[in-house]
Amino acid sequence: MKAGIVVFPGINRERDMAIALAQAAGSAPRMIWHRETDLEGLDLVVIPGGFSYGDYLRCGAMAARSPVMDAIRAHAARGGAVLGVCNGFQILIEAGLLPGALLRNASLRFLSCDCWLRVERTDTIFTDHWQRGAVFRSPMAHGDGNYFADDPTLDRLEGEGLVAFRYVTEQGEATTTACRNGSVRNIAGILSPNRRVLGLMPHPEDLVDPLMGGTDGQPLFHGLAAALAA
Amino acid sequence: MARDVNASLAREFGLSAEEYGRVLSILGRTPSFTELGIFSVMWSEHCSYKSSRVWLKELPTKAPWVIHGPGENAGVVAVGDGLAAIFKMESHNHPSYIEPYQGAATGVGGILRDVFTMGARPIANLNALRFGDPALPRTRNTIDGVVRGIGDYGNCVGVPTVGGEVNFHPAYNGNPLVNAMTVGVAPANRIFLSAAAGIGNPVVYVGSKTGRDGIHGATMASAEFAEDSEEKRPTVQVGDPFEEKLLIEACLELMATDAIVSIQDMGAAGLTSSSVEMAGKGGVGIAIDLDRVPQREADMTAYEMMLSESQERMLMVLRPDREALARSIFEKYELDFAVIGTLTATGRIVVRHRGRVEADIPLEPLADQAPLYHRPYSETPAPAPLGAVTDPLGVRASLLRLIGCPDLCSRRWVWDQYDATVGGQTVRRPGSADAAVVKLEDSRRALALTVDCTPRYCKADPEAGGAQAVAEAWRNITATGATPLAITDCMNFGNPEKPEIMGQFAAAIRGMAAACTALDFPVVSGNVSFYNETEGRPILPAPCIGGLGVLEEATQAARIAPPAGSELLLVGAVAGHLGQSLWLREVAGSEDGPPPPVNLAAERRNGDFVRRMILTGKAGACHDVADGGVLVAVAEMALAGSVGIELDAPEIAMPAHAFWFGEDQGCYVLAVENAAAVLAEAAAVSVPARRLGRVRGEDLKLAGGVPISLGELRAAHEAFLPSLMGG
Amino acid sequence: MKAVVSVTLKPGVLDPQGKAIAQALHNLGFSSVTDVRVGKRITVQTTETDPAAAHAQAEEMARKLLANTVIESFQVEIVP
């Protein structure tokens, strides 16, 4: 798998993502500064977490309008795989690659804690190393992760099976208290219609080493490495 | 601004008549307005340490692993594998009182710059916060602003906030304490210092533009608050963590080349202190052309530019043939880059603006003749012994009250707003171990980090309190299995012109020095914050200690959650000391008595034993005994592990409340598999140890079988901050 | 009636958000942009019917809550 991590000014989880990808793929991903526009040869483009442009104006708004985004759109249009985590998810939404919006957390405070996620479908390059309905733990850390979309959009997402992960209790129930940021229908991550673009708020890349508390996040990266192996 | 410069203006600038006389004799003439500004900030308490220097030199600062002690931007210690840890703690108390959000945020930004200016990538932030009476609305606003400010800045720059402490006391009603610590890591042979060198080399300004932010912040930090402090508000700076993140990346990229001769951040007193200190340390002169300084506002005067405390700026001296390379890196990050001067052989700082020389000061006397005060001091009277105190509540109810009180309740509401995992190296997050543990990338090693102080002990007996603060930091690091290496200190005290405050300071230093020496735990960096008073009422003195230790194998880091089936041992001598304890304050309603004594020899012996038990795998978990005593430590272990614990009645001749809630020092609770073997090992090295109980069942069962369900315990522990702060 | 309170950073106070937006606008080709400052617009519905009284009340609200007068200034506009 040839993976590239796009770094916008203010992105800060690129190192975490590089560790997780290198661990799964066996080789270090390419780091791509946002002014580059050449994504040739990449199987997977990752937009990691952080605070691109300080999260000023709207989270992800300015990064979504920078030169490399046209290249990412073209990559996605060719069927290339795109993963956006946290700020990366916000950027994909601002760029129109995924629907909806990410609002301020319902508590109006930054939330840094562990959450439990349920895998909603497994026939994707991102999730096929999990069992359907599997529940895994993941750190999350964001101020604007409250997923919102209008009802027709939500119904379409659900109807087409494009909800990838939901916030649940440790036992797998999608309760209100399990969804601390207030996301509608407990949505934590969504897919594009061709299921090659995934955006999610939590940080599975920060839970890929027993030393850091667990390996719950590994299936995402192992799944990608297996699916995108040359 | 065009006012006559004379002794009375100097007085307004915070210079005494004697100090102003010294300025006149150094210059041989009346200073210009700008020169007076430069002298006033360089000779302020904040920059010159004029009241504290004579005492600070009593602190031990050397050890074989210390690479740079006090005097640089931050302390540097070798941590193995060719790596160095670079760390410092600094106060931002006064700005945080005036504007809690920006004050706290810029405090984090400032301490980050102190660390990355030396070549380190920051890997962890910690903080020590002390607030007033939580019942006051003003306190809630301060908590809200400070926690948001720290979180928003640290989260945005992508440095995990991994630990800290939060206390409350009415003595902080008008003067909260916000102490921020940053730890960074660099190759030990790639440390960047501030001493300028190379006559003719360019002096380069990078980062944000200069505005009128925080002018006279350094002198504000050196003045006691009066009622009119609301009027001093416009001087507070605004932080831009996005800019800081870019500055970190640009500086680290440039530091990987050979372009930098020396570098320093522009902190308090901005361009003045950075240029004066860099040239002064290097024994060279410096010429600055203010017309070349990137400016955010029109018509700034020389005085304003020299004293501005605009954030996210650095000053560096470059090799002349590397200027183009350096410029290209800063342009990549869309940061300002301007050559604003050169190093000269004059030994003077010469500042030009619009064709005029606005300042021309010899550097050596500016530093050497800085005021140094042997202020009068009076020793704090020894507190009266505490008589017998009866238990009005009983052990069960006391525990529930203590575990939910403001000083012991869960800090989850605070931690949940700090990103603790960014970087992917956080081995022990807040609450899971006595110190935060952060792994070093590409190494098996990890750092153990903690921040500690018990101000109520320091108030009652500053010498014992100073020793206790150092010992507790050492103990918390030890309780993770790490070897303590060095500390940074952040000394928060009242007005040093009062003998009783100076007496507190001197005694605290004495206690700290004794503990540092006994524990091989030198001071490598620090900061003094005086004048923490409002309308003459001083704070509880707080010599906050930021401690750093190293684990050779990150995998060996202990946690406080005890493994199922383990037995609990109490290591250390229990005397049931209740003076100044939280039990005394929260249950018996008194703040009397002496603080617990610190026996440094026993501290060392007990800690070395505990560390050995952890590193040899004989102890599966460890928690030190601190605020609230043995029972609070045990309850915290039960909550951390979500396990039941069954306690035995202590076979010891003292009241139950003294045994369970006394705050004796040098004590640890160990969870072990083979209690008999560990007790035998303890006896062999004369370390007191006794059986305490075992991990069993679903509840915390007190001696005598009185149960408290974990649900009830957790509800009591978690309630306070969310209900105070509204969720 | 309705009071519209516009809250902006005082002149001279650093506006990190405005600065980043200005840079992004440059990157999008809006090279004539020299400065961007970001503010908030807060609309307050009130039962007050006297414009002068509504104005005075809104100013008080701004001073007490809506604006952080340490770093922000405000303007009040009354709309019937």
Tab-separated table of N, CA and C in Angstrom, chain B residues 238-297:
chain	number	residue	atom	x	y	z
B	238	VAL	N	-2.897	38.556	23.352
B	238	VAL	CA	-3.754	37.531	22.765
B	238	VAL	C	-2.851	36.478	22.124
B	239	GLY	N	-3.159	35.212	22.382
B	239	GLY	CA	-2.328	34.138	21.836
B	239	GLY	C	-2.899	33.603	20.538
B	240	ASP	N	-2.008	33.083	19.697
B	240	ASP	CA	-2.413	32.490	18.425
B	240	ASP	C	-1.724	31.133	18.293
B	241	PRO	N	-2.383	30.071	18.786
B	241	PRO	CA	-1.727	28.761	18.786
B	241	PRO	C	-1.440	28.244	17.382
B	242	PHE	N	-2.215	28.673	16.410
B	242	PHE	CA	-1.955	28.257	15.025
B	242	PHE	C	-0.593	28.785	14.577
B	243	GLU	N	-0.347	30.056	14.876
B	243	GLU	CA	0.951	30.655	14.550
B	243	GLU	C	2.076	29.916	15.286
B	244	GLU	N	1.820	29.588	16.545
B	244	GLU	CA	2.830	28.900	17.351
B	244	GLU	C	3.176	27.535	16.741
B	245	LYS	N	2.148	26.829	16.293
B	245	LYS	CA	2.383	25.512	15.682
B	245	LYS	C	3.295	25.664	14.469
B	246	LEU	N	3.019	26.678	13.646
B	246	LEU	CA	3.863	26.901	12.472
B	246	LEU	C	5.277	27.274	12.886
B	247	LEU	N	5.365	28.074	13.947
B	247	LEU	CA	6.678	28.502	14.438
B	247	LEU	C	7.481	27.294	14.941
B	248	ILE	N	6.820	26.391	15.635
B	248	ILE	CA	7.509	25.184	16.111
B	248	ILE	C	8.072	24.406	14.928
B	249	GLU	N	7.201	24.156	13.939
B	249	GLU	CA	7.641	23.336	12.813
B	249	GLU	C	8.756	24.026	12.028
B	250	ALA	N	8.625	25.354	11.832
B	250	ALA	CA	9.644	26.081	11.075
B	250	ALA	C	10.972	26.084	11.835
B	251	CYS	N	10.922	26.334	13.136
B	251	CYS	CA	12.161	26.371	13.912
B	251	CYS	C	12.831	25.001	13.927
B	252	LEU	N	12.040	23.940	14.124
B	252	LEU	CA	12.642	22.604	14.170
B	252	LEU	C	13.242	22.243	12.812
B	253	GLU	N	12.572	22.677	11.739
B	253	GLU	CA	13.120	22.403	10.404
B	253	GLU	C	14.443	23.147	10.212
B	254	LEU	N	14.480	24.391	10.657
B	254	LEU	CA	15.715	25.165	10.530
B	254	LEU	C	16.800	24.599	11.449
B	255	MET	N	16.405	24.114	12.609
B	255	MET	CA	17.384	23.583	13.562
B	255	MET	C	18.038	22.299	13.065
B	256	ALA	N	17.389	21.647	12.101
B	256	ALA	CA	18.006	20.447	11.526
B	256	ALA	C	19.158	20.818	10.593
B	257	THR	N	19.285	22.109	10.259
B	257	THR	CA	20.404	22.571	9.430
B	257	THR	C	21.459	23.168	10.360
B	258	ASP	N	22.503	23.745	9.761
B	258	ASP	CA	23.551	24.359	10.595
B	258	ASP	C	23.452	25.877	10.566
B	259	ALA	N	22.230	26.405	10.326
B	259	ALA	CA	22.090	27.850	10.089
B	259	ALA	C	22.121	28.687	11.363
B	260	ILE	N	21.687	28.098	12.477
B	260	ILE	CA	21.463	28.911	13.680
B	260	ILE	C	22.711	28.978	14.560
B	261	VAL	N	23.095	30.196	14.915
B	261	VAL	CA	24.180	30.389	15.874
B	261	VAL	C	23.600	30.423	17.282
B	262	SER	N	22.531	31.159	17.455
B	262	SER	CA	21.864	31.206	18.754
B	262	SER	C	20.428	31.652	18.540
B	263	ILE	N	19.591	31.346	19.525
B	263	ILE	CA	18.161	31.616	19.353
B	263	ILE	C	17.517	31.796	20.717
B	264	GLN	N	16.561	32.700	20.781
B	264	GLN	CA	15.815	32.900	22.023
B	264	GLN	C	14.410	33.371	21.681
B	265	ASP	N	13.445	32.948	22.487
B	265	ASP	CA	12.090	33.419	22.240
B	265	ASP	C	11.927	34.812	22.817
B	266	MET	N	10.939	35.535	22.310
B	266	MET	CA	10.637	36.848	22.877
B	266	MET	C	9.522	36.661	23.886
B	267	GLY	N	9.890	36.553	25.130
B	267	GLY	CA	8.893	36.344	26.177
B	267	GLY	C	8.560	37.648	26.854
B	268	ALA	N	8.618	37.646	28.181
B	268	ALA	CA	8.364	38.875	28.919
B	268	ALA	C	9.371	39.930	28.463
B	269	ALA	N	8.897	41.152	28.280
B	269	ALA	CA	9.732	42.252	27.829
B	269	ALA	C	10.307	42.029	26.432
B	270	GLY	N	9.699	41.110	25.688
B	270	GLY	CA	9.865	40.936	24.245
B	270	GLY	C	11.237	41.166	23.653
B	271	LEU	N	11.281	42.094	22.732
B	271	LEU	CA	12.499	42.372	21.981
B	271	LEU	C	13.608	42.854	22.913
B	272	THR	N	13.244	43.568	23.955
B	272	THR	CA	14.262	44.073	24.875
B	272	THR	C	15.008	42.924	25.539
B	273	SER	N	14.284	42.037	26.223
B	273	SER	CA	15.008	41.024	26.980
B	273	SER	C	15.709	40.045	26.058
B	274	SER	N	15.082	39.702	24.924
B	274	SER	CA	15.748	38.732	24.044
B	274	SER	C	17.039	39.306	23.481
B	275	SER	N	17.007	40.544	23.016
B	275	SER	CA	18.231	41.099	22.410
B	275	SER	C	19.295	41.364	23.473
B	276	VAL	N	18.875	41.895	24.618
B	276	VAL	CA	19.841	42.200	25.679
B	276	VAL	C	20.478	40.909	26.202
B	277	GLU	N	19.651	39.883	26.418
B	277	GLU	CA	20.203	38.647	26.973
B	277	GLU	C	21.084	37.907	25.974
B	278	MET	N	20.664	37.876	24.716
B	278	MET	CA	21.480	37.154	23.726
B	278	MET	C	22.835	37.814	23.562
B	279	ALA	N	22.842	39.132	23.396
B	279	ALA	CA	24.106	39.833	23.200
B	279	ALA	C	24.920	39.816	24.490
B	280	GLY	N	24.239	40.026	25.623
B	280	GLY	CA	24.935	40.069	26.899
B	280	GLY	C	25.635	38.759	27.209
B	281	LYS	N	24.916	37.637	27.025
B	281	LYS	CA	25.520	36.331	27.313
B	281	LYS	C	26.688	36.043	26.381
B	282	GLY	N	26.597	36.547	25.158
B	282	GLY	CA	27.654	36.287	24.198
B	282	GLY	C	28.810	37.271	24.305
B	283	GLY	N	28.664	38.278	25.140
B	283	GLY	CA	29.721	39.272	25.301
B	283	GLY	C	29.946	40.104	24.047
B	284	VAL	N	28.879	40.304	23.285
B	284	VAL	CA	29.010	41.125	22.072
B	284	VAL	C	28.042	42.304	22.170
B	285	GLY	N	28.052	43.143	21.166
B	285	GLY	CA	27.077	44.217	21.091
B	285	GLY	C	26.010	43.865	20.063
B	286	ILE	N	24.956	44.677	20.039
B	286	ILE	CA	23.883	44.399	19.082
B	286	ILE	C	23.295	45.724	18.603
B	287	ALA	N	23.113	45.804	17.296
B	287	ALA	CA	22.492	47.006	16.713
B	287	ALA	C	21.170	46.592	16.098
B	288	ILE	N	20.110	47.284	16.479
B	288	ILE	CA	18.778	46.935	15.994
B	288	ILE	C	18.166	48.113	15.263
B	289	ASP	N	17.596	47.804	14.099
B	289	ASP	CA	16.922	48.832	13.315
B	289	ASP	C	15.416	48.550	13.368
B	290	LEU	N	14.718	49.337	14.162
B	290	LEU	CA	13.300	49.049	14.400
B	290	LEU	C	12.431	49.239	13.156
B	291	ASP	N	12.927	49.997	12.192
B	291	ASP	CA	12.132	50.172	10.963
B	291	ASP	C	11.933	48.836	10.248
B	292	ARG	N	12.817	47.883	10.548
B	292	ARG	CA	12.713	46.589	9.856
B	292	ARG	C	11.869	45.569	10.627
B	293	VAL	N	11.413	45.930	11.814
B	293	VAL	CA	10.599	45.000	12.602
B	293	VAL	C	9.209	44.869	11.976
B	294	PRO	N	8.761	43.634	11.703
B	294	PRO	CA	7.405	43.472	11.165
B	294	PRO	C	6.371	44.019	12.161
B	295	GLN	N	5.555	44.954	11.678
B	295	GLN	CA	4.636	45.648	12.596
B	295	GLN	C	3.185	45.427	12.186
B	296	ARG	N	2.345	45.246	13.190
B	296	ARG	CA	0.933	45.009	12.944
B	296	ARG	C	0.144	46.302	12.953
B	297	GLU	N	0.709	47.317	13.618
B	297	GLU	CA	-0.025	48.558	13.769
B	297	GLU	C	0.819	49.723	13.261
